[in-house]
Every structure is written in C-alpha cells, then in structure tokens.
JSON list of C-alpha atoms in Angstrom, two decimals:
[
{"chain": "A", "resi": 22, "resn": "VAL", "atom": "CA", "xyz": [-2.55, 31.58, -0.18]},
{"chain": "A", "resi": 23, "resn": "GLN", "atom": "CA", "xyz": [-5.43, 33.81, 0.92]},
{"chain": "A", "resi": 24, "resn": "CYS", "atom": "CA", "xyz": [-5.89, 32.00, 4.24]},
{"chain": "A", "resi": 25, "resn": "GLY", "atom": "CA", "xyz": [-2.16, 31.51, 4.87]},
{"chain": "A", "resi": 26, "resn": "ALA", "atom": "CA", "xyz": [-2.31, 27.71, 4.79]},
{"chain": "A", "resi": 27, "resn": "TRP", "atom": "CA", "xyz": [0.51, 25.29, 4.11]},
{"chain": "A", "resi": 28, "resn": "GLY", "atom": "CA", "xyz": [0.14, 23.12, 1.02]},
{"chain": "A", "resi": 29, "resn": "CYS", "atom": "CA", "xyz": [1.99, 19.85, 0.43]},
{"chain": "A", "resi": 30, "resn": "PHE", "atom": "CA", "xyz": [1.90, 18.49, -3.12]},
{"chain": "A", "resi": 31, "resn": "ASP", "atom": "CA", "xyz": [2.56, 14.74, -2.90]},
{"chain": "A", "resi": 32, "resn": "GLU", "atom": "CA", "xyz": [4.35, 12.89, -5.76]},
{"chain": "A", "resi": 33, "resn": "PHE", "atom": "CA", "xyz": [4.93, 16.24, -7.45]},
{"chain": "A", "resi": 34, "resn": "ASN", "atom": "CA", "xyz": [7.07, 14.87, -10.26]},
{"chain": "A", "resi": 35, "resn": "ARG", "atom": "CA", "xyz": [4.18, 12.78, -11.60]},
{"chain": "A", "resi": 36, "resn": "ILE", "atom": "CA", "xyz": [3.02, 15.98, -13.32]},
{"chain": "A", "resi": 37, "resn": "GLU", "atom": "CA", "xyz": [3.98, 16.26, -17.00]},
{"chain": "A", "resi": 38, "resn": "ALA", "atom": "CA", "xyz": [6.90, 18.53, -17.91]},
{"chain": "A", "resi": 39, "resn": "GLU", "atom": "CA", "xyz": [4.69, 21.02, -19.81]},
{"chain": "A", "resi": 40, "resn": "VAL", "atom": "CA", "xyz": [2.45, 21.51, -16.77]},
{"chain": "A", "resi": 41, "resn": "LEU", "atom": "CA", "xyz": [5.43, 21.78, -14.41]},
{"chain": "A", "resi": 42, "resn": "SER", "atom": "CA", "xyz": [6.74, 24.83, -16.29]},
{"chain": "A", "resi": 43, "resn": "VAL", "atom": "CA", "xyz": [3.39, 26.59, -15.73]},
{"chain": "A", "resi": 44, "resn": "VAL", "atom": "CA", "xyz": [3.34, 25.58, -12.07]},
{"chain": "A", "resi": 45, "resn": "SER", "atom": "CA", "xyz": [6.88, 26.91, -11.55]},
{"chain": "A", "resi": 46, "resn": "SER", "atom": "CA", "xyz": [5.89, 30.40, -12.75]},
{"chain": "A", "resi": 47, "resn": "GLN", "atom": "CA", "xyz": [2.87, 30.39, -10.41]},
{"chain": "A", "resi": 48, "resn": "ILE", "atom": "CA", "xyz": [4.95, 29.30, -7.42]},
{"chain": "A", "resi": 49, "resn": "LYS", "atom": "CA", "xyz": [7.55, 31.96, -8.22]},
{"chain": "A", "resi": 50, "resn": "GLN", "atom": "CA", "xyz": [4.83, 34.67, -8.15]},
{"chain": "A", "resi": 51, "resn": "ILE", "atom": "CA", "xyz": [3.71, 33.50, -4.70]},
{"chain": "A", "resi": 52, "resn": "GLN", "atom": "CA", "xyz": [7.26, 33.30, -3.36]},
{"chain": "A", "resi": 53, "resn": "GLU", "atom": "CA", "xyz": [8.12, 36.77, -4.68]},
{"chain": "A", "resi": 54, "resn": "ALA", "atom": "CA", "xyz": [5.06, 38.19, -2.89]},
{"chain": "A", "resi": 55, "resn": "LEU", "atom": "CA", "xyz": [6.13, 36.49, 0.35]},
{"chain": "A", "resi": 56, "resn": "LYS", "atom": "CA", "xyz": [9.72, 37.69, -0.04]},
{"chain": "A", "resi": 57, "resn": "ASN", "atom": "CA", "xyz": [8.58, 41.29, -0.51]},
{"chain": "A", "resi": 58, "resn": "GLU", "atom": "CA", "xyz": [6.16, 40.98, 2.46]},
{"chain": "A", "resi": 59, "resn": "LEU", "atom": "CA", "xyz": [3.17, 41.97, 0.33]},
{"chain": "A", "resi": 60, "resn": "THR", "atom": "CA", "xyz": [-0.41, 41.62, 1.55]},
{"chain": "A", "resi": 61, "resn": "LYS", "atom": "CA", "xyz": [-1.85, 41.69, -2.00]},
{"chain": "A", "resi": 62, "resn": "PHE", "atom": "CA", "xyz": [-0.32, 40.66, -5.32]},
{"chain": "A", "resi": 63, "resn": "GLN", "atom": "CA", "xyz": [-1.20, 39.97, -8.96]},
{"chain": "A", "resi": 64, "resn": "PHE", "atom": "CA", "xyz": [-1.81, 36.26, -9.64]},
{"chain": "A", "resi": 65, "resn": "GLU", "atom": "CA", "xyz": [-3.03, 35.00, -13.03]},
{"chain": "A", "resi": 66, "resn": "GLY", "atom": "CA", "xyz": [-4.35, 38.48, -13.89]},
{"chain": "A", "resi": 67, "resn": "LYS", "atom": "CA", "xyz": [-6.23, 38.95, -10.62]},
{"chain": "A", "resi": 68, "resn": "GLU", "atom": "CA", "xyz": [-5.30, 40.78, -7.44]},
{"chain": "A", "resi": 69, "resn": "ILE", "atom": "CA", "xyz": [-5.55, 38.47, -4.44]},
{"chain": "A", "resi": 70, "resn": "SER", "atom": "CA", "xyz": [-4.54, 38.76, -0.80]},
{"chain": "A", "resi": 71, "resn": "ILE", "atom": "CA", "xyz": [-1.72, 36.69, 0.72]},
{"chain": "A", "resi": 72, "resn": "LEU", "atom": "CA", "xyz": [-0.77, 35.88, 4.31]},
{"chain": "A", "resi": 73, "resn": "SER", "atom": "CA", "xyz": [2.85, 35.53, 5.40]},
{"chain": "A", "resi": 74, "resn": "THR", "atom": "CA", "xyz": [2.19, 32.09, 6.92]},
{"chain": "A", "resi": 75, "resn": "THR", "atom": "CA", "xyz": [1.66, 30.59, 3.43]},
{"chain": "A", "resi": 76, "resn": "GLY", "atom": "CA", "xyz": [3.98, 27.66, 2.73]},
{"chain": "A", "resi": 77, "resn": "ILE", "atom": "CA", "xyz": [4.44, 25.38, -0.30]},
{"chain": "A", "resi": 78, "resn": "PHE", "atom": "CA", "xyz": [6.02, 21.92, 0.03]},
{"chain": "A", "resi": 79, "resn": "ILE", "atom": "CA", "xyz": [6.42, 19.04, -2.42]},
{"chain": "A", "resi": 80, "resn": "THR", "atom": "CA", "xyz": [7.36, 15.35, -2.21]},
{"chain": "A", "resi": 81, "resn": "MET", "atom": "CA", "xyz": [8.88, 13.40, -5.08]},
{"chain": "A", "resi": 82, "resn": "ASN", "atom": "CA", "xyz": [10.59, 10.13, -5.99]},
{"chain": "A", "resi": 83, "resn": "PRO", "atom": "CA", "xyz": [13.50, 10.98, -8.32]},
{"chain": "A", "resi": 84, "resn": "GLY", "atom": "CA", "xyz": [14.41, 8.25, -10.79]},
{"chain": "A", "resi": 85, "resn": "TYR", "atom": "CA", "xyz": [11.21, 6.30, -10.08]},
{"chain": "A", "resi": 86, "resn": "ALA", "atom": "CA", "xyz": [9.26, 4.74, -12.99]},
{"chain": "A", "resi": 87, "resn": "GLY", "atom": "CA", "xyz": [6.72, 7.09, -14.56]},
{"chain": "A", "resi": 88, "resn": "ARG", "atom": "CA", "xyz": [8.18, 10.21, -12.94]},
{"chain": "A", "resi": 89, "resn": "THR", "atom": "CA", "xyz": [9.32, 13.46, -14.60]},
{"chain": "A", "resi": 90, "resn": "GLU", "atom": "CA", "xyz": [12.65, 15.13, -13.87]},
{"chain": "A", "resi": 91, "resn": "LEU", "atom": "CA", "xyz": [12.02, 18.56, -12.35]},
{"chain": "A", "resi": 92, "resn": "PRO", "atom": "CA", "xyz": [13.34, 21.46, -14.47]},
{"chain": "A", "resi": 93, "resn": "ASP", "atom": "CA", "xyz": [16.19, 23.47, -12.88]},
{"chain": "A", "resi": 94, "resn": "ASN", "atom": "CA", "xyz": [14.11, 26.66, -12.61]},
{"chain": "A", "resi": 95, "resn": "LEU", "atom": "CA", "xyz": [11.56, 24.74, -10.48]},
{"chain": "A", "resi": 96, "resn": "LYS", "atom": "CA", "xyz": [14.21, 22.99, -8.36]},
{"chain": "A", "resi": 97, "resn": "ALA", "atom": "CA", "xyz": [15.63, 26.41, -7.48]},
{"chain": "A", "resi": 98, "resn": "LEU", "atom": "CA", "xyz": [12.35, 27.38, -5.79]},
{"chain": "A", "resi": 99, "resn": "PHE", "atom": "CA", "xyz": [12.57, 24.64, -3.14]},
{"chain": "A", "resi": 100, "resn": "ARG", "atom": "CA", "xyz": [15.05, 23.63, -0.45]},
{"chain": "A", "resi": 101, "resn": "PRO", "atom": "CA", "xyz": [15.73, 19.87, -0.74]},
{"chain": "A", "resi": 102, "resn": "VAL", "atom": "CA", "xyz": [15.36, 17.55, 2.26]},
{"chain": "A", "resi": 103, "resn": "THR", "atom": "CA", "xyz": [16.64, 13.99, 1.76]},
{"chain": "A", "resi": 104, "resn": "MET", "atom": "CA", "xyz": [14.58, 11.12, 3.16]},
{"chain": "A", "resi": 105, "resn": "ILE", "atom": "CA", "xyz": [15.84, 7.64, 4.08]},
{"chain": "A", "resi": 106, "resn": "VAL", "atom": "CA", "xyz": [14.27, 4.25, 3.43]},
{"chain": "A", "resi": 107, "resn": "PRO", "atom": "CA", "xyz": [11.94, 3.36, 6.34]},
{"chain": "A", "resi": 108, "resn": "ASP", "atom": "CA", "xyz": [13.04, 0.65, 8.78]},
{"chain": "A", "resi": 109, "resn": "LEU", "atom": "CA", "xyz": [10.42, -1.99, 7.94]},
{"chain": "A", "resi": 110, "resn": "LEU", "atom": "CA", "xyz": [11.46, -4.26, 10.83]},
{"chain": "A", "resi": 111, "resn": "GLN", "atom": "CA", "xyz": [10.98, -1.57, 13.46]},
{"chain": "A", "resi": 112, "resn": "ILE", "atom": "CA", "xyz": [7.69, -0.34, 11.95]},
{"chain": "A", "resi": 113, "resn": "CYS", "atom": "CA", "xyz": [6.41, -3.92, 11.74]},
{"chain": "A", "resi": 114, "resn": "GLU", "atom": "CA", "xyz": [7.34, -4.65, 15.38]},
{"chain": "A", "resi": 115, "resn": "ILE", "atom": "CA", "xyz": [5.66, -1.48, 16.67]},
{"chain": "A", "resi": 116, "resn": "MET", "atom": "CA", "xyz": [2.48, -2.13, 14.67]},
{"chain": "A", "resi": 117, "resn": "LEU", "atom": "CA", "xyz": [2.28, -5.73, 15.89]},
{"chain": "A", "resi": 118, "resn": "LEU", "atom": "CA", "xyz": [2.65, -4.52, 19.48]},
{"chain": "A", "resi": 119, "resn": "SER", "atom": "CA", "xyz": [-0.11, -1.96, 18.93]},
{"chain": "A", "resi": 120, "resn": "GLU", "atom": "CA", "xyz": [-2.34, -4.75, 17.56]},
{"chain": "A", "resi": 121, "resn": "GLY", "atom": "CA", "xyz": [-1.80, -6.75, 20.79]},
{"chain": "A", "resi": 122, "resn": "PHE", "atom": "CA", "xyz": [0.88, -9.30, 19.76]},
{"chain": "A", "resi": 123, "resn": "ASP", "atom": "CA", "xyz": [3.14, -10.39, 22.64]},
{"chain": "A", "resi": 124, "resn": "THR", "atom": "CA", "xyz": [5.82, -11.98, 20.40]},
{"chain": "A", "resi": 125, "resn": "ALA", "atom": "CA", "xyz": [6.04, -8.94, 18.11]},
{"chain": "A", "resi": 126, "resn": "LYS", "atom": "CA", "xyz": [9.85, -8.92, 17.84]},
{"chain": "A", "resi": 127, "resn": "VAL", "atom": "CA", "xyz": [10.10, -12.50, 16.52]},
{"chain": "A", "resi": 128, "resn": "LEU", "atom": "CA", "xyz": [7.07, -12.19, 14.23]},
{"chain": "A", "resi": 129, "resn": "ALA", "atom": "CA", "xyz": [8.25, -8.85, 12.79]},
{"chain": "A", "resi": 130, "resn": "LYS", "atom": "CA", "xyz": [11.56, -10.48, 11.80]},
{"chain": "A", "resi": 131, "resn": "LYS", "atom": "CA", "xyz": [9.78, -13.38, 10.09]},
{"chain": "A", "resi": 132, "resn": "MET", "atom": "CA", "xyz": [7.42, -11.06, 8.25]},
{"chain": "A", "resi": 133, "resn": "THR", "atom": "CA", "xyz": [10.12, -8.73, 6.90]},
{"chain": "A", "resi": 134, "resn": "VAL", "atom": "CA", "xyz": [12.30, -11.70, 5.88]},
{"chain": "A", "resi": 135, "resn": "LEU", "atom": "CA", "xyz": [9.33, -13.22, 4.02]},
{"chain": "A", "resi": 136, "resn": "TYR", "atom": "CA", "xyz": [8.69, -9.99, 2.10]},
{"chain": "A", "resi": 137, "resn": "ARG", "atom": "CA", "xyz": [12.39, -9.59, 1.26]},
{"chain": "A", "resi": 138, "resn": "LEU", "atom": "CA", "xyz": [12.63, -13.17, -0.04]},
{"chain": "A", "resi": 139, "resn": "ALA", "atom": "CA", "xyz": [9.36, -12.84, -1.98]},
{"chain": "A", "resi": 140, "resn": "LYS", "atom": "CA", "xyz": [10.63, -9.68, -3.64]},
{"chain": "A", "resi": 141, "resn": "GLU", "atom": "CA", "xyz": [13.87, -11.43, -4.62]},
{"chain": "A", "resi": 142, "resn": "GLN", "atom": "CA", "xyz": [12.55, -14.85, -5.66]},
{"chain": "A", "resi": 143, "resn": "LEU", "atom": "CA", "xyz": [9.08, -14.37, -7.14]},
{"chain": "A", "resi": 144, "resn": "SER", "atom": "CA", "xyz": [8.56, -13.24, -10.72]},
{"chain": "A", "resi": 145, "resn": "LYS", "atom": "CA", "xyz": [8.56, -9.52, -11.49]},
{"chain": "A", "resi": 146, "resn": "GLN", "atom": "CA", "xyz": [4.96, -8.41, -11.98]},
{"chain": "A", "resi": 147, "resn": "TYR", "atom": "CA", "xyz": [3.75, -4.83, -12.38]},
{"chain": "A", "resi": 148, "resn": "HIS", "atom": "CA", "xyz": [1.08, -5.25, -9.68]},
{"chain": "A", "resi": 149, "resn": "TYR", "atom": "CA", "xyz": [3.31, -6.87, -7.03]},
{"chain": "A", "resi": 150, "resn": "ASP", "atom": "CA", "xyz": [4.01, -4.69, -4.00]},
{"chain": "A", "resi": 151, "resn": "PHE", "atom": "CA", "xyz": [6.16, -5.82, -1.07]},
{"chain": "A", "resi": 152, "resn": "GLY", "atom": "CA", "xyz": [6.68, -2.37, 0.41]},
{"chain": "A", "resi": 153, "resn": "LEU", "atom": "CA", "xyz": [5.40, -0.56, 3.48]},
{"chain": "A", "resi": 154, "resn": "ARG", "atom": "CA", "xyz": [1.84, -0.09, 2.16]},
{"chain": "A", "resi": 155, "resn": "ALA", "atom": "CA", "xyz": [1.39, -3.84, 1.58]},
{"chain": "A", "resi": 156, "resn": "LEU", "atom": "CA", "xyz": [3.00, -4.64, 4.91]},
{"chain": "A", "resi": 157, "resn": "LYS", "atom": "CA", "xyz": [0.61, -2.34, 6.77]},
{"chain": "A", "resi": 158, "resn": "SER", "atom": "CA", "xyz": [-2.47, -3.97, 5.18]},
{"chain": "A", "resi": 159, "resn": "VAL", "atom": "CA", "xyz": [-1.35, -7.42, 6.38]},
{"chain": "A", "resi": 160, "resn": "LEU", "atom": "CA", "xyz": [-0.63, -6.13, 9.90]},
{"chain": "A", "resi": 161, "resn": "VAL", "atom": "CA", "xyz": [-4.07, -4.54, 10.21]},
{"chain": "A", "resi": 162, "resn": "MET", "atom": "CA", "xyz": [-5.72, -7.78, 9.04]},
{"chain": "A", "resi": 163, "resn": "ALA", "atom": "CA", "xyz": [-3.56, -9.80, 11.46]},
{"chain": "A", "resi": 164, "resn": "GLY", "atom": "CA", "xyz": [-4.81, -7.59, 14.31]},
{"chain": "A", "resi": 165, "resn": "GLU", "atom": "CA", "xyz": [-8.43, -8.18, 13.29]},
{"chain": "A", "resi": 166, "resn": "LEU", "atom": "CA", "xyz": [-7.85, -11.95, 13.08]},
{"chain": "A", "resi": 167, "resn": "LYS", "atom": "CA", "xyz": [-6.19, -11.99, 16.51]},
{"chain": "A", "resi": 168, "resn": "ARG", "atom": "CA", "xyz": [-9.13, -10.21, 18.11]},
{"chain": "A", "resi": 169, "resn": "GLY", "atom": "CA", "xyz": [-11.59, -12.46, 16.27]},
{"chain": "A", "resi": 170, "resn": "SER", "atom": "CA", "xyz": [-9.77, -15.71, 17.18]},
{"chain": "A", "resi": 171, "resn": "PRO", "atom": "CA", "xyz": [-8.07, -15.13, 20.55]},
{"chain": "A", "resi": 172, "resn": "ASP", "atom": "CA", "xyz": [-7.57, -18.89, 21.04]},
{"chain": "A", "resi": 173, "resn": "LEU", "atom": "CA", "xyz": [-5.22, -19.21, 18.02]},
{"chain": "A", "resi": 174, "resn": "SER", "atom": "CA", "xyz": [-1.45, -18.87, 18.47]},
{"chain": "A", "resi": 175, "resn": "GLU", "atom": "CA", "xyz": [0.07, -15.57, 17.31]},
{"chain": "A", "resi": 176, "resn": "GLU", "atom": "CA", "xyz": [2.30, -17.35, 14.78]},
{"chain": "A", "resi": 177, "resn": "LEU", "atom": "CA", "xyz": [-0.73, -19.04, 13.22]},
{"chain": "A", "resi": 178, "resn": "VAL", "atom": "CA", "xyz": [-2.67, -15.76, 13.09]},
{"chain": "A", "resi": 179, "resn": "LEU", "atom": "CA", "xyz": [0.16, -13.94, 11.29]},
{"chain": "A", "resi": 180, "resn": "MET", "atom": "CA", "xyz": [0.81, -16.83, 8.92]},
{"chain": "A", "resi": 181, "resn": "ARG", "atom": "CA", "xyz": [-2.89, -16.90, 7.97]},
{"chain": "A", "resi": 182, "resn": "ALA", "atom": "CA", "xyz": [-2.94, -13.12, 7.38]},
{"chain": "A", "resi": 183, "resn": "LEU", "atom": "CA", "xyz": [0.21, -13.29, 5.24]},
{"chain": "A", "resi": 184, "resn": "ARG", "atom": "CA", "xyz": [-1.17, -16.14, 3.17]},
{"chain": "A", "resi": 185, "resn": "ASP", "atom": "CA", "xyz": [-4.72, -14.89, 2.70]},
{"chain": "A", "resi": 186, "resn": "MET", "atom": "CA", "xyz": [-3.71, -11.28, 1.94]},
{"chain": "A", "resi": 187, "resn": "ASN", "atom": "CA", "xyz": [-1.04, -12.18, -0.61]},
{"chain": "A", "resi": 188, "resn": "LEU", "atom": "CA", "xyz": [-2.24, -15.27, -2.50]},
{"chain": "A", "resi": 189, "resn": "PRO", "atom": "CA", "xyz": [-4.99, -13.47, -4.49]},
{"chain": "A", "resi": 190, "resn": "LYS", "atom": "CA", "xyz": [-2.48, -11.20, -6.23]},
{"chain": "A", "resi": 191, "resn": "PHE", "atom": "CA", "xyz": [0.03, -13.88, -7.30]},
{"chain": "A", "resi": 192, "resn": "VAL", "atom": "CA", "xyz": [0.25, -15.37, -10.78]},
{"chain": "A", "resi": 193, "resn": "PHE", "atom": "CA", "xyz": [-0.21, -19.16, -10.89]},
{"chain": "A", "resi": 194, "resn": "ASP", "atom": "CA", "xyz": [3.52, -20.07, -11.00]},
{"chain": "A", "resi": 195, "resn": "ASP", "atom": "CA", "xyz": [4.36, -17.94, -7.96]},
{"chain": "A", "resi": 196, "resn": "VAL", "atom": "CA", "xyz": [1.80, -19.52, -5.61]},
{"chain": "A", "resi": 197, "resn": "PRO", "atom": "CA", "xyz": [3.83, -22.68, -4.74]},
{"chain": "A", "resi": 198, "resn": "LEU", "atom": "CA", "xyz": [7.00, -20.57, -4.34]},
{"chain": "A", "resi": 199, "resn": "PHE", "atom": "CA", "xyz": [5.30, -18.24, -1.86]},
{"chain": "A", "resi": 200, "resn": "LEU", "atom": "CA", "xyz": [3.70, -21.10, 0.08]},
{"chain": "A", "resi": 201, "resn": "GLY", "atom": "CA", "xyz": [7.15, -22.73, 0.26]},
{"chain": "A", "resi": 202, "resn": "LEU", "atom": "CA", "xyz": [8.60, -19.54, 1.78]},
{"chain": "A", "resi": 203, "resn": "ILE", "atom": "CA", "xyz": [5.79, -19.42, 4.35]},
{"chain": "A", "resi": 204, "resn": "ASN", "atom": "CA", "xyz": [6.35, -23.08, 5.28]},
{"chain": "A", "resi": 205, "resn": "ASP", "atom": "CA", "xyz": [10.08, -22.40, 5.76]},
{"chain": "A", "resi": 206, "resn": "LEU", "atom": "CA", "xyz": [9.44, -19.45, 8.09]},
{"chain": "A", "resi": 207, "resn": "PHE", "atom": "CA", "xyz": [6.48, -21.03, 9.93]},
{"chain": "A", "resi": 208, "resn": "PRO", "atom": "CA", "xyz": [7.45, -24.74, 10.02]},
{"chain": "A", "resi": 209, "resn": "GLY", "atom": "CA", "xyz": [4.84, -27.23, 11.16]},
{"chain": "A", "resi": 210, "resn": "LEU", "atom": "CA", "xyz": [1.97, -24.72, 11.02]},
{"chain": "A", "resi": 211, "resn": "ASP", "atom": "CA", "xyz": [-1.08, -25.40, 8.89]},
{"chain": "A", "resi": 212, "resn": "CYS", "atom": "CA", "xyz": [-4.27, -23.37, 8.90]},
{"chain": "A", "resi": 213, "resn": "PRO", "atom": "CA", "xyz": [-7.06, -24.35, 6.49]},
{"chain": "A", "resi": 214, "resn": "ARG", "atom": "CA", "xyz": [-8.77, -21.60, 4.54]},
{"chain": "A", "resi": 215, "resn": "VAL", "atom": "CA", "xyz": [-11.57, -19.90, 6.43]},
{"chain": "A", "resi": 216, "resn": "ARG", "atom": "CA", "xyz": [-15.04, -20.93, 5.27]},
{"chain": "A", "resi": 217, "resn": "TYR", "atom": "CA", "xyz": [-17.81, -18.33, 5.31]},
{"chain": "A", "resi": 218, "resn": "PRO", "atom": "CA", "xyz": [-20.80, -20.68, 5.82]},
{"chain": "A", "resi": 219, "resn": "HIS", "atom": "CA", "xyz": [-23.52, -18.47, 4.36]},
{"chain": "A", "resi": 220, "resn": "LEU", "atom": "CA", "xyz": [-21.42, -16.93, 1.55]},
{"chain": "A", "resi": 221, "resn": "ASN", "atom": "CA", "xyz": [-19.83, -20.22, 0.48]},
{"chain": "A", "resi": 222, "resn": "ASP", "atom": "CA", "xyz": [-23.22, -21.97, 0.42]},
{"chain": "A", "resi": 223, "resn": "VAL", "atom": "CA", "xyz": [-24.79, -19.21, -1.70]},
{"chain": "A", "resi": 224, "resn": "ILE", "atom": "CA", "xyz": [-21.87, -19.21, -4.16]},
{"chain": "A", "resi": 225, "resn": "GLU", "atom": "CA", "xyz": [-21.90, -22.98, -4.55]},
{"chain": "A", "resi": 226, "resn": "GLN", "atom": "CA", "xyz": [-25.70, -23.07, -4.93]},
{"chain": "A", "resi": 227, "resn": "ASN", "atom": "CA", "xyz": [-25.65, -20.29, -7.52]},
{"chain": "A", "resi": 228, "resn": "LEU", "atom": "CA", "xyz": [-22.97, -22.06, -9.57]},
{"chain": "A", "resi": 229, "resn": "ALA", "atom": "CA", "xyz": [-24.93, -25.31, -9.42]},
{"chain": "A", "resi": 230, "resn": "ASP", "atom": "CA", "xyz": [-28.21, -23.56, -10.38]},
{"chain": "A", "resi": 231, "resn": "ASN", "atom": "CA", "xyz": [-26.52, -22.11, -13.48]},
{"chain": "A", "resi": 232, "resn": "ALA", "atom": "CA", "xyz": [-25.13, -25.52, -14.50]},
{"chain": "A", "resi": 233, "resn": "TYR", "atom": "CA", "xyz": [-21.51, -24.63, -13.71]},
{"chain": "A", "resi": 234, "resn": "GLN", "atom": "CA", "xyz": [-19.07, -27.16, -12.32]},
{"chain": "A", "resi": 235, "resn": "VAL", "atom": "CA", "xyz": [-18.56, -26.39, -8.59]},
{"chain": "A", "resi": 236, "resn": "LEU", "atom": "CA", "xyz": [-14.82, -26.49, -7.82]},
{"chain": "A", "resi": 237, "resn": "THR", "atom": "CA", "xyz": [-14.13, -26.10, -4.08]},
{"chain": "A", "resi": 238, "resn": "GLU", "atom": "CA", "xyz": [-10.45, -27.04, -3.71]},
{"chain": "A", "resi": 239, "resn": "PRO", "atom": "CA", "xyz": [-7.86, -24.38, -2.70]},
{"chain": "A", "resi": 240, "resn": "SER", "atom": "CA", "xyz": [-7.16, -21.84, -5.53]},
{"chain": "A", "resi": 241, "resn": "GLU", "atom": "CA", "xyz": [-10.10, -23.22, -7.52]},
{"chain": "A", "resi": 242, "resn": "GLN", "atom": "CA", "xyz": [-13.27, -21.42, -8.58]},
{"chain": "A", "resi": 243, "resn": "VAL", "atom": "CA", "xyz": [-15.10, -20.98, -5.25]},
{"chain": "A", "resi": 244, "resn": "ASP", "atom": "CA", "xyz": [-11.87, -20.15, -3.40]},
{"chain": "A", "resi": 245, "resn": "LYS", "atom": "CA", "xyz": [-11.05, -17.48, -5.99]},
{"chain": "A", "resi": 246, "resn": "ILE", "atom": "CA", "xyz": [-14.45, -15.84, -5.40]},
{"chain": "A", "resi": 247, "resn": "ILE", "atom": "CA", "xyz": [-13.77, -15.87, -1.63]},
{"chain": "A", "resi": 248, "resn": "GLN", "atom": "CA", "xyz": [-10.31, -14.38, -2.27]},
{"chain": "A", "resi": 249, "resn": "LEU", "atom": "CA", "xyz": [-11.94, -11.54, -4.22]},
{"chain": "A", "resi": 250, "resn": "TYR", "atom": "CA", "xyz": [-14.40, -10.98, -1.36]},
{"chain": "A", "resi": 251, "resn": "GLU", "atom": "CA", "xyz": [-11.56, -10.87, 1.22]},
{"chain": "A", "resi": 252, "resn": "THR", "atom": "CA", "xyz": [-9.58, -8.49, -0.98]},
{"chain": "A", "resi": 253, "resn": "MET", "atom": "CA", "xyz": [-12.55, -6.13, -1.26]},
{"chain": "A", "resi": 254, "resn": "ILE", "atom": "CA", "xyz": [-13.10, -5.96, 2.51]},
{"chain": "A", "resi": 255, "resn": "THR", "atom": "CA", "xyz": [-9.42, -5.29, 3.29]},
{"chain": "A", "resi": 256, "resn": "ARG", "atom": "CA", "xyz": [-8.44, -2.90, 0.47]},
{"chain": "A", "resi": 257, "resn": "HIS", "atom": "CA", "xyz": [-9.64, 0.57, -0.46]},
{"chain": "A", "resi": 258, "resn": "THR", "atom": "CA", "xyz": [-9.83, -0.31, -4.18]},
{"chain": "A", "resi": 259, "resn": "THR", "atom": "CA", "xyz": [-9.79, -3.56, -6.15]},
{"chain": "A", "resi": 260, "resn": "MET", "atom": "CA", "xyz": [-8.67, -4.05, -9.74]},
{"chain": "A", "resi": 261, "resn": "VAL", "atom": "CA", "xyz": [-9.57, -7.26, -11.60]}
]
C-alpha cells in the first residue's frame, strides 16, 4: 500500500471464514482510501500513506475441496474474471518442442491421452495428481533424459520419463494397470530401469552388511529406494 505495489493473493478462499471477515474490512478501508484519492488514511489504528497505483487481486477455486465460500460483502469488493481449463495438449506440445523434441505433436497426444485414461481408470487416491503440475514435471524430466541420452528415440525417452516419474506414487494394485496403459500407447517399446552404478552398489552393500535380504527386482526393495532418490531430485518436496 505504502509503495503502491500490486498484490495477488493466490488460493484466497483457503482462508477460514472467520479470518476472511477481518480481511474484508481491511480491504474495504484500502479501497475507500483509493476511491477518495487520499494520500494518507487510518489503517488498523495507524495513519499510513497510500499510493494510487496500489492494486489488490485474488485467485480462488470455487467449489474445490477444502475451500471456503467467500462472504457476499467480500465478493462485492472484487470484479470477477472467469478462467477456463488450460489446453493440456497444446501446453504439452509447446513444452516438448522447447525441450528439443521433433515429434512433439504425436508425443503430446499420447501423453495427454495417458493422463486422461489414468485419471479415469486408476483408483481414486488423495495424493494422485494428473493435472498440469504433474504433466510439467514429467516434461522437464523428459527434456533432461533426452539431452543425457541423445541416441535414444524420442518415444522411448518420453515413455521412460512417464514411467519413472509416476510409478513411485502408485498404490500396488494400480501399477500393472498403469504399465498396461503405457504399453498400449507405446507398443513394442521396453526400457529397463536405469541403474546408478555407485548408488545401487552402496545400497545393496549396506543392506547386506545389516543382514537384510537384498531384493533387486523391479518394484522391490532396492528399486523402491532408487524411486525415492529419483523423486527427491525431480520434486521440490517429498512426502513419505
């Protein structure tokens, strides 16, 4: 307010109803000062300066789980702007092109179809996410894999990114269903799990030293540790 900045409050309706009523009175004070073209005004018992360039914006997801309905007196303070669902296919194609994929159009179609089918056919879990954020993570990893293995085909690179980025989050029963979807969309392609020579050796040696059974098959003990490692290097946060 004092420096005339714009402020955008993301996911505004996550705030509890009791807090929202307090916020609405504060916003109204600021808007009244702007409307009356004041340079100073009383805010929370103190006189502060205000610049006319000050702007307050909010984003919200109405009807979304865990969200609060905005009270009418707060709604009246903002002009609504309706947003549309993003075009995942177009976003996916553009991102693949920016990552250096020549067959971006075909691969983008396969990727968005896979995520749509996974959302429809896999079990409903609280931690599953097949939206834009999850899509972007896979695309970034696919770009890194392409640059790291330029000799591999683009289909194989994307299939590997889709598999390795998604398998760690699936419950046991959903794994064969997801692998079946991948095999349908990428027929005839098979890419074994990447082995990190030093890391795998250390893990297996440590398990053996502590008298644990060393299980190295896909989705078994060692592979699960590698999945956790890959998740941690590709995500901002990891919850176990």
